[in-house]
Amino acid sequence: MTEETTPPKRGVSLTAQIIIWVFIAGLLALVGFGLNRARNPMAAVGDRVPDFDLVYYKGYEYNGTAQMKLSDLRGKIVVINIWASWCKPCEQEAPELEKAWQFYKDGNDVVFVGVDYVDTPAGANEYLKKFSITFPNAPDLKSNISSILNRQMGVPETYFIDREGILRNVKIGPFASPGEIQSIIQSIQ
Amino acid sequence: MKKSLYILSFVFLVSLLFAGAAFAQSSTPPTDDQVNAVAHKLYCPVCESTPLDVCPTDACKDWREQIRTMLAEGKSEAEILTYFEDQYGARVLAEPPKKGFYWLVYLLPPALILAGAVILFRSMKAWTTVKADAPNPVEATSAKKDDYVARLEEELKKQK
């Protein structure tokens, strides 16, 4: 007669396994939810640019308005230039941008908006004064605008948005002349 | 008498308030150590993973100067950190804020360590039980050996 022996239980019990799997699934769901919430919608050429707030620097408001949404500029061609005072290539194109703005500003059909990417207010103020910039300028608070515009390489980058709010052109790096800016604007007019 | 005591107390409190404000404005400029103590709790908004107190770029120097200015204006460390978070986002904070999604950073590691400890404890307990229930390998071997020796001796006897 043989004596039957039951093998001893080893490892983690079923209840513990269920708890562990539920914990892991919950954790993954939480991480996914958080990442999805943190992610901004991004613009692509040919698509409508998701709306964002512009809180202008004092002295660089648009028609006396200190705060507005991008959608408030619908009906105009919007040129958004992302820059920073610590960025050397930005200095190269700053006079060209100002010259182009001087060409368009009276027409009231094209709006230039400078977006100052991670900068100090003092540095930004000094930069704007140094290059005698007169077009509207706003800080990129929490890098929200550059994130929505899907900034790719660094600064400067310039985004051309048409009257319907569609992103038409992206220039990475500095402009060589005002003519280069004008030719892009003409192509989307 | 009571009335004049009230007035005197009021004047004293008001003068204390003004004295505090004056002290905040006229105190000595912040030292590099004070600036770096705050900058150490921040990361450079532009360069990846570089604490602001040791970041060598011109932009970081500007940010440290900004901290110096804010300290001189009487701003507290918490106010300066909040300002930087509002301007550049939570990614510049060396210590993630204890709110919303960031709670995971604080809760997850202890939870995982706890879960690991529970699993390890249970596994070790199971291994110990198995060892206690299993037959002694030395005894089992000697019993087998005795059996074999007995059979061998029996066969030898038969041959004799």
CSV table of C-alpha atoms in Angstrom, one decimal:
chain,number,residue,atom,x,y,z
A,1,MET,CA,0.0,0.0,0.0
A,2,THR,CA,1.4,3.3,-1.0
A,3,GLU,CA,1.0,6.3,1.1
A,4,GLU,CA,-0.3,9.4,-0.8
A,5,THR,CA,1.5,12.6,0.0
A,6,THR,CA,0.2,16.0,-1.1
A,7,PRO,CA,3.0,18.3,-2.3
A,8,PRO,CA,3.5,21.3,-0.1
A,9,LYS,CA,2.0,24.6,-1.4
A,10,ARG,CA,4.7,26.9,-2.8
A,11,GLY,CA,4.8,30.5,-4.0
A,12,VAL,CA,2.2,33.2,-3.8
A,13,SER,CA,-1.5,32.4,-3.2
A,14,LEU,CA,-4.1,33.1,-5.8
A,15,THR,CA,-5.6,35.9,-3.7
A,16,ALA,CA,-2.2,37.6,-3.5
A,17,GLN,CA,-1.7,37.1,-7.2
A,18,ILE,CA,-5.0,38.7,-8.0
A,19,ILE,CA,-4.2,41.6,-5.8
A,20,ILE,CA,-0.8,42.1,-7.4
A,21,TRP,CA,-2.3,42.0,-10.9
A,22,VAL,CA,-5.1,44.4,-10.0
A,23,PHE,CA,-2.5,46.7,-8.5
A,24,ILE,CA,-0.3,46.6,-11.6
A,25,ALA,CA,-3.3,47.2,-13.9
A,26,GLY,CA,-4.5,50.1,-11.8
A,27,LEU,CA,-1.1,51.6,-11.8
A,28,LEU,CA,-0.7,51.4,-15.6
A,29,ALA,CA,-4.2,52.9,-16.0
A,30,LEU,CA,-3.2,55.7,-13.7
A,31,VAL,CA,0.1,56.4,-15.5
A,32,GLY,CA,-1.7,56.3,-18.9
A,33,PHE,CA,-4.4,58.7,-17.7
A,34,GLY,CA,-1.8,61.1,-16.2
A,35,LEU,CA,0.3,61.1,-19.4
A,36,ASN,CA,-2.7,61.6,-21.6
A,37,ARG,CA,-3.8,64.6,-19.4
A,38,ALA,CA,-0.3,66.1,-19.4
A,39,ARG,CA,0.1,65.9,-23.1
A,40,ASN,CA,-0.9,69.0,-25.0
A,41,PRO,CA,-2.5,68.7,-28.4
A,42,MET,CA,0.1,69.4,-31.1
A,43,ALA,CA,-0.1,71.3,-34.3
A,44,ALA,CA,1.0,69.9,-37.6
A,45,VAL,CA,1.3,71.7,-41.0
A,46,GLY,CA,-2.1,71.6,-42.7
A,47,ASP,CA,-4.0,71.2,-39.4
A,48,ARG,CA,-5.9,73.8,-37.3
A,49,VAL,CA,-3.7,75.0,-34.5
A,50,PRO,CA,-5.2,74.2,-31.1
A,51,ASP,CA,-6.1,77.4,-29.2
A,52,PHE,CA,-3.9,78.9,-26.5
A,53,ASP,CA,-3.6,82.0,-24.3
A,54,LEU,CA,-1.3,84.9,-25.0
A,55,VAL,CA,-0.5,87.0,-22.0
A,56,TYR,CA,1.6,89.9,-23.5
A,57,TYR,CA,4.5,91.6,-21.8
A,58,LYS,CA,3.8,95.1,-20.6
A,59,GLY,CA,4.5,97.5,-23.4
A,60,TYR,CA,4.2,94.8,-26.0
A,61,GLU,CA,0.4,94.2,-26.1
A,62,TYR,CA,-1.7,93.8,-29.2
A,63,ASN,CA,-3.8,96.8,-29.9
A,64,GLY,CA,-3.8,97.6,-26.2
A,65,THR,CA,-5.1,94.2,-25.2
A,66,ALA,CA,-3.0,92.5,-22.6
A,67,GLN,CA,-4.4,89.0,-22.8
A,68,MET,CA,-6.1,87.1,-25.6
A,69,LYS,CA,-6.5,83.7,-27.2
A,70,LEU,CA,-5.0,82.7,-30.5
A,71,SER,CA,-8.5,82.3,-31.9
A,72,ASP,CA,-9.1,86.0,-31.3
A,73,LEU,CA,-6.7,86.7,-34.2
A,74,ARG,CA,-8.8,84.5,-36.6
A,75,GLY,CA,-9.2,86.3,-39.9
A,76,LYS,CA,-5.6,87.5,-39.9
A,77,ILE,CA,-2.3,85.9,-40.9
A,78,VAL,CA,-0.4,85.2,-37.7
A,79,VAL,CA,3.3,84.9,-37.6
A,80,ILE,CA,4.5,83.3,-34.3
A,81,ASN,CA,8.2,83.6,-33.6
A,82,ILE,CA,9.6,81.6,-30.7
A,83,TRP,CA,12.8,83.2,-29.3
A,84,ALA,CA,14.8,83.6,-26.1
A,85,SER,CA,17.2,86.3,-24.9
A,86,TRP,CA,20.0,83.6,-24.4
A,87,CYS,CA,19.6,82.4,-28.0
A,88,LYS,CA,22.4,83.7,-30.3
A,89,PRO,CA,20.7,82.8,-33.6
A,90,CYS,CA,17.6,84.7,-32.4
A,91,GLU,CA,19.7,87.9,-32.3
A,92,GLN,CA,20.6,87.3,-35.9
A,93,GLU,CA,17.0,87.3,-37.1
A,94,ALA,CA,15.5,89.9,-34.6
A,95,PRO,CA,16.3,92.9,-36.9
A,96,GLU,CA,14.9,91.1,-39.9
A,97,LEU,CA,11.6,90.3,-38.1
A,98,GLU,CA,11.2,93.8,-37.0
A,99,LYS,CA,11.8,95.1,-40.5
A,100,ALA,CA,9.2,92.7,-41.8
A,101,TRP,CA,6.8,93.8,-39.1
A,102,GLN,CA,7.3,97.4,-40.1
A,103,PHE,CA,6.2,96.4,-43.6
A,104,TYR,CA,3.0,94.7,-42.5
A,105,LYS,CA,1.9,96.5,-39.3
A,106,ASP,CA,-0.2,99.3,-41.0
A,107,GLY,CA,-2.1,96.8,-43.2
A,108,ASN,CA,-3.7,95.2,-40.1
A,109,ASP,CA,-3.9,92.0,-42.0
A,110,VAL,CA,-0.8,90.3,-40.7
A,111,VAL,CA,0.1,90.0,-37.0
A,112,PHE,CA,3.5,89.2,-35.6
A,113,VAL,CA,3.6,87.6,-32.2
A,114,GLY,CA,6.9,87.0,-30.4
A,115,VAL,CA,6.8,84.1,-27.9
A,116,ASP,CA,9.6,84.2,-25.4
A,117,TYR,CA,10.7,80.7,-24.5
A,118,VAL,CA,12.0,80.0,-21.0
A,119,ASP,CA,13.5,83.3,-20.2
A,120,THR,CA,14.0,85.8,-17.4
A,121,PRO,CA,11.7,88.9,-17.6
A,122,ALA,CA,14.9,91.1,-17.2
A,123,GLY,CA,16.7,89.3,-20.0
A,124,ALA,CA,13.6,89.5,-22.3
A,125,ASN,CA,13.1,93.2,-21.6
A,126,GLU,CA,16.8,93.9,-22.4
A,127,TYR,CA,16.6,91.9,-25.6
A,128,LEU,CA,13.4,93.6,-26.9
A,129,LYS,CA,14.9,97.0,-26.2
A,130,LYS,CA,18.3,96.1,-27.7
A,131,PHE,CA,16.7,95.1,-31.1
A,132,SER,CA,14.0,97.8,-30.9
A,133,ILE,CA,11.3,95.2,-31.2
A,134,THR,CA,7.8,96.7,-31.5
A,135,PHE,CA,5.5,93.8,-32.4
A,136,PRO,CA,3.5,92.1,-29.7
A,137,ASN,CA,5.4,89.7,-27.4
A,138,ALA,CA,4.4,87.3,-24.7
A,139,PRO,CA,6.2,84.8,-22.5
A,140,ASP,CA,5.7,81.1,-23.1
A,141,LEU,CA,4.3,80.3,-19.7
A,142,LYS,CA,5.1,76.7,-18.6
A,143,SER,CA,6.3,76.2,-22.3
A,144,ASN,CA,2.7,75.7,-23.2
A,145,ILE,CA,2.7,77.5,-26.5
A,146,SER,CA,5.9,75.9,-27.8
A,147,SER,CA,4.5,72.5,-26.8
A,148,ILE,CA,1.3,73.1,-28.7
A,149,LEU,CA,3.2,74.3,-31.7
A,150,ASN,CA,5.3,71.2,-31.5
A,151,ARG,CA,8.6,73.0,-31.2
A,152,GLN,CA,11.1,70.7,-32.8
A,153,MET,CA,14.7,71.8,-32.6
A,154,GLY,CA,15.1,74.7,-30.2
A,155,VAL,CA,14.9,78.4,-30.8
A,156,PRO,CA,14.3,80.3,-33.0
A,157,GLU,CA,11.4,78.7,-34.8
A,158,THR,CA,8.6,80.6,-36.6
A,159,TYR,CA,5.1,79.4,-37.4
A,160,PHE,CA,2.8,80.8,-40.1
A,161,ILE,CA,-0.9,80.5,-39.4
A,162,ASP,CA,-3.4,81.4,-42.1
A,163,ARG,CA,-6.7,83.3,-41.7
A,164,GLU,CA,-8.6,80.2,-40.8
A,165,GLY,CA,-6.2,79.2,-38.1
A,166,ILE,CA,-4.4,76.5,-40.2
A,167,LEU,CA,-0.7,76.0,-39.7
A,168,ARG,CA,0.8,76.6,-43.2
A,169,ASN,CA,4.5,76.8,-42.7
A,170,VAL,CA,7.2,76.3,-40.1
A,171,LYS,CA,10.7,77.8,-40.3
A,172,ILE,CA,13.3,76.2,-38.1
A,173,GLY,CA,16.3,78.5,-37.5
A,174,PRO,CA,16.9,82.2,-38.2
A,175,PHE,CA,15.7,84.1,-41.2
A,176,ALA,CA,18.4,85.6,-43.4
A,177,SER,CA,16.3,88.6,-44.6
A,178,PRO,CA,12.9,90.3,-44.4
A,179,GLY,CA,12.3,89.1,-47.9
A,180,GLU,CA,12.4,85.5,-46.8
A,181,ILE,CA,9.6,86.2,-44.3
A,182,GLN,CA,7.6,88.2,-46.9
A,183,SER,CA,7.8,85.4,-49.4
A,184,ILE,CA,6.3,82.9,-47.0
A,185,ILE,CA,3.5,85.3,-46.0
A,186,GLN,CA,2.8,85.9,-49.7
A,187,SER,CA,2.6,82.2,-50.4
A,188,ILE,CA,-0.3,81.8,-47.8
A,189,GLN,CA,-2.2,85.0,-48.6
B,1,MET,CA,-7.1,104.6,30.9
B,2,LYS,CA,-8.3,101.5,29.2
B,3,LYS,CA,-8.9,103.4,26.0
B,4,SER,CA,-5.4,104.8,25.9
B,5,LEU,CA,-4.0,101.3,26.5
B,6,TYR,CA,-5.9,100.1,23.5
B,7,ILE,CA,-4.6,103.0,21.4
B,8,LEU,CA,-1.0,102.3,22.6
B,9,SER,CA,-1.3,98.6,21.7
B,10,PHE,CA,-2.6,99.5,18.2
B,11,VAL,CA,0.2,102.0,17.6
B,12,PHE,CA,2.7,99.4,18.8
B,13,LEU,CA,1.3,96.7,16.4
B,14,VAL,CA,1.3,99.1,13.4
B,15,SER,CA,4.9,100.2,14.1
B,16,LEU,CA,5.9,96.5,14.3
B,17,LEU,CA,4.4,96.0,10.9
B,18,PHE,CA,6.2,98.9,9.4
B,19,ALA,CA,9.4,97.9,11.0
B,20,GLY,CA,9.1,94.5,9.5
B,21,ALA,CA,8.6,95.9,6.0
B,22,ALA,CA,11.5,98.3,6.4
B,23,PHE,CA,13.7,95.5,7.6
B,24,ALA,CA,12.8,93.4,4.6
B,25,GLN,CA,13.6,96.2,2.3
B,26,SER,CA,16.8,97.4,3.9
B,27,SER,CA,18.4,94.1,4.9
B,28,THR,CA,21.8,93.2,3.6
B,29,PRO,CA,21.9,91.8,0.0
B,30,PRO,CA,21.5,88.0,-0.1
B,31,THR,CA,24.8,86.0,-0.1
B,32,ASP,CA,25.8,83.5,-2.8
B,33,ASP,CA,25.1,80.7,-0.4
B,34,GLN,CA,21.5,82.0,0.2
B,35,VAL,CA,21.0,82.2,-3.6
B,36,ASN,CA,22.5,78.8,-4.2
B,37,ALA,CA,20.4,77.2,-1.4
B,38,VAL,CA,17.2,78.2,-3.4
B,39,ALA,CA,18.8,77.5,-6.8
B,40,HIS,CA,19.7,74.0,-5.6
B,41,LYS,CA,16.0,73.3,-5.4
B,42,LEU,CA,15.6,74.2,-9.1
B,43,TYR,CA,16.7,72.7,-12.3
B,44,CYS,CA,17.8,74.7,-15.3
B,45,PRO,CA,14.7,75.2,-17.5
B,46,VAL,CA,16.8,74.9,-20.7
B,47,CYS,CA,19.6,72.3,-20.1
B,48,GLU,CA,18.5,68.8,-19.2
B,49,SER,CA,19.0,67.5,-15.6
B,50,THR,CA,21.3,70.3,-14.5
B,51,PRO,CA,20.7,71.8,-11.0
B,52,LEU,CA,20.4,75.6,-11.3
B,53,ASP,CA,23.1,76.3,-8.6
B,54,VAL,CA,25.8,74.5,-10.6
B,55,CYS,CA,24.7,75.3,-14.2
B,56,PRO,CA,27.4,77.3,-16.0
B,57,THR,CA,25.4,78.9,-18.8
B,58,ASP,CA,24.7,82.6,-19.1
B,59,ALA,CA,20.9,81.9,-18.9
B,60,CYS,CA,21.4,80.1,-15.6
B,61,LYS,CA,23.4,83.1,-14.3
B,62,ASP,CA,20.5,85.3,-15.1
B,63,TRP,CA,18.1,83.0,-13.3
B,64,ARG,CA,20.4,83.0,-10.2
B,65,GLU,CA,20.4,86.8,-10.4
B,66,GLN,CA,16.7,86.8,-10.5
B,67,ILE,CA,16.6,84.6,-7.3
B,68,ARG,CA,19.0,87.1,-5.7
B,69,THR,CA,16.7,90.0,-6.7
B,70,MET,CA,13.6,88.2,-5.4
B,71,LEU,CA,15.3,87.4,-2.1
B,72,ALA,CA,16.4,91.0,-1.7
B,73,GLU,CA,12.7,92.0,-2.3
B,74,GLY,CA,11.8,89.9,0.7
B,75,LYS,CA,10.3,86.9,-1.2
B,76,SER,CA,10.4,83.6,0.6
B,77,GLU,CA,11.9,80.4,-0.8
B,78,ALA,CA,8.4,79.0,-1.3
B,79,GLU,CA,7.3,82.1,-3.2
B,80,ILE,CA,10.4,81.9,-5.5
B,81,LEU,CA,9.8,78.2,-6.2
B,82,THR,CA,6.1,78.9,-7.0
B,83,TYR,CA,7.2,81.7,-9.3
B,84,PHE,CA,9.6,79.4,-11.2
B,85,GLU,CA,6.9,76.7,-11.4
B,86,ASP,CA,4.4,79.2,-12.8
B,87,GLN,CA,6.8,80.5,-15.4
B,88,TYR,CA,8.5,77.3,-16.6
B,89,GLY,CA,6.4,74.4,-15.3
B,90,ALA,CA,6.9,71.8,-12.5
B,91,ARG,CA,9.7,70.2,-14.5
B,92,VAL,CA,12.1,72.8,-13.0
B,93,LEU,CA,11.4,71.8,-9.4
B,94,ALA,CA,14.1,69.4,-8.0
B,95,GLU,CA,11.4,68.0,-5.7
B,96,PRO,CA,8.1,67.3,-7.5
B,97,PRO,CA,5.1,69.1,-6.0
B,98,LYS,CA,2.9,67.1,-3.6
B,99,LYS,CA,-0.2,67.4,-5.7
B,100,GLY,CA,-2.2,65.6,-8.5
B,101,PHE,CA,-0.3,63.1,-10.6
B,102,TYR,CA,3.0,63.9,-8.8
B,103,TRP,CA,1.8,62.0,-5.8
B,104,LEU,CA,2.7,58.8,-7.6
B,105,VAL,CA,6.4,59.8,-7.2
B,106,TYR,CA,6.0,59.7,-3.5
B,107,LEU,CA,3.6,56.8,-3.1
B,108,LEU,CA,4.8,54.4,-5.7
B,109,PRO,CA,8.3,53.5,-4.4
B,110,PRO,CA,7.2,52.7,-0.8
B,111,ALA,CA,4.2,50.7,-2.2
B,112,LEU,CA,6.5,48.7,-4.5
B,113,ILE,CA,9.0,48.1,-1.7
B,114,LEU,CA,6.2,47.0,0.6
B,115,ALA,CA,4.8,44.7,-2.1
B,116,GLY,CA,8.3,43.2,-2.7
B,117,ALA,CA,8.8,42.7,1.1
B,118,VAL,CA,5.4,40.9,1.4
B,119,ILE,CA,6.3,38.6,-1.7
B,120,LEU,CA,9.8,37.9,-0.3
B,121,PHE,CA,8.4,37.1,3.2
B,122,ARG,CA,5.7,34.7,1.8
B,123,SER,CA,8.2,33.0,-0.5
B,124,MET,CA,10.8,32.5,2.2
B,125,LYS,CA,8.0,31.1,4.5
B,126,ALA,CA,7.0,28.7,1.8
B,127,TRP,CA,10.6,27.5,1.2
B,128,THR,CA,11.1,27.0,5.0
B,129,THR,CA,7.9,24.9,5.2
B,130,VAL,CA,9.0,22.8,2.2
B,131,LYS,CA,12.4,22.1,3.8
B,132,ALA,CA,10.8,21.2,7.2
B,133,ASP,CA,8.4,18.7,5.5
B,134,ALA,CA,11.0,17.1,3.2
B,135,PRO,CA,12.7,13.8,4.4
B,136,ASN,CA,16.2,14.2,5.7
B,137,PRO,CA,18.5,13.5,2.7
B,138,VAL,CA,21.3,12.0,4.9
B,139,GLU,CA,18.9,9.6,6.5
B,140,ALA,CA,17.3,8.6,3.2
B,141,THR,CA,20.7,7.9,1.7
B,142,SER,CA,22.0,5.8,4.6
B,143,ALA,CA,18.7,3.8,4.6
B,144,LYS,CA,19.2,3.1,0.9
B,145,LYS,CA,22.8,2.3,1.5
B,146,ASP,CA,22.0,-0.2,4.4
B,147,ASP,CA,19.5,-1.9,2.2
B,148,TYR,CA,22.1,-2.3,-0.5
B,149,VAL,CA,24.7,-3.6,1.9
B,150,ALA,CA,22.3,-6.2,3.3
B,151,ARG,CA,21.4,-7.4,-0.2
B,152,LEU,CA,25.1,-7.6,-1.1
B,153,GLU,CA,26.0,-9.6,2.0
B,154,GLU,CA,23.1,-11.9,1.4
B,155,GLU,CA,24.3,-12.6,-2.2
B,156,LEU,CA,27.8,-13.3,-0.9
B,157,LYS,CA,26.5,-15.8,1.6
B,158,LYS,CA,24.6,-17.6,-1.1
B,159,GLN,CA,27.8,-17.9,-3.2
B,160,LYS,CA,29.7,-19.3,-0.3
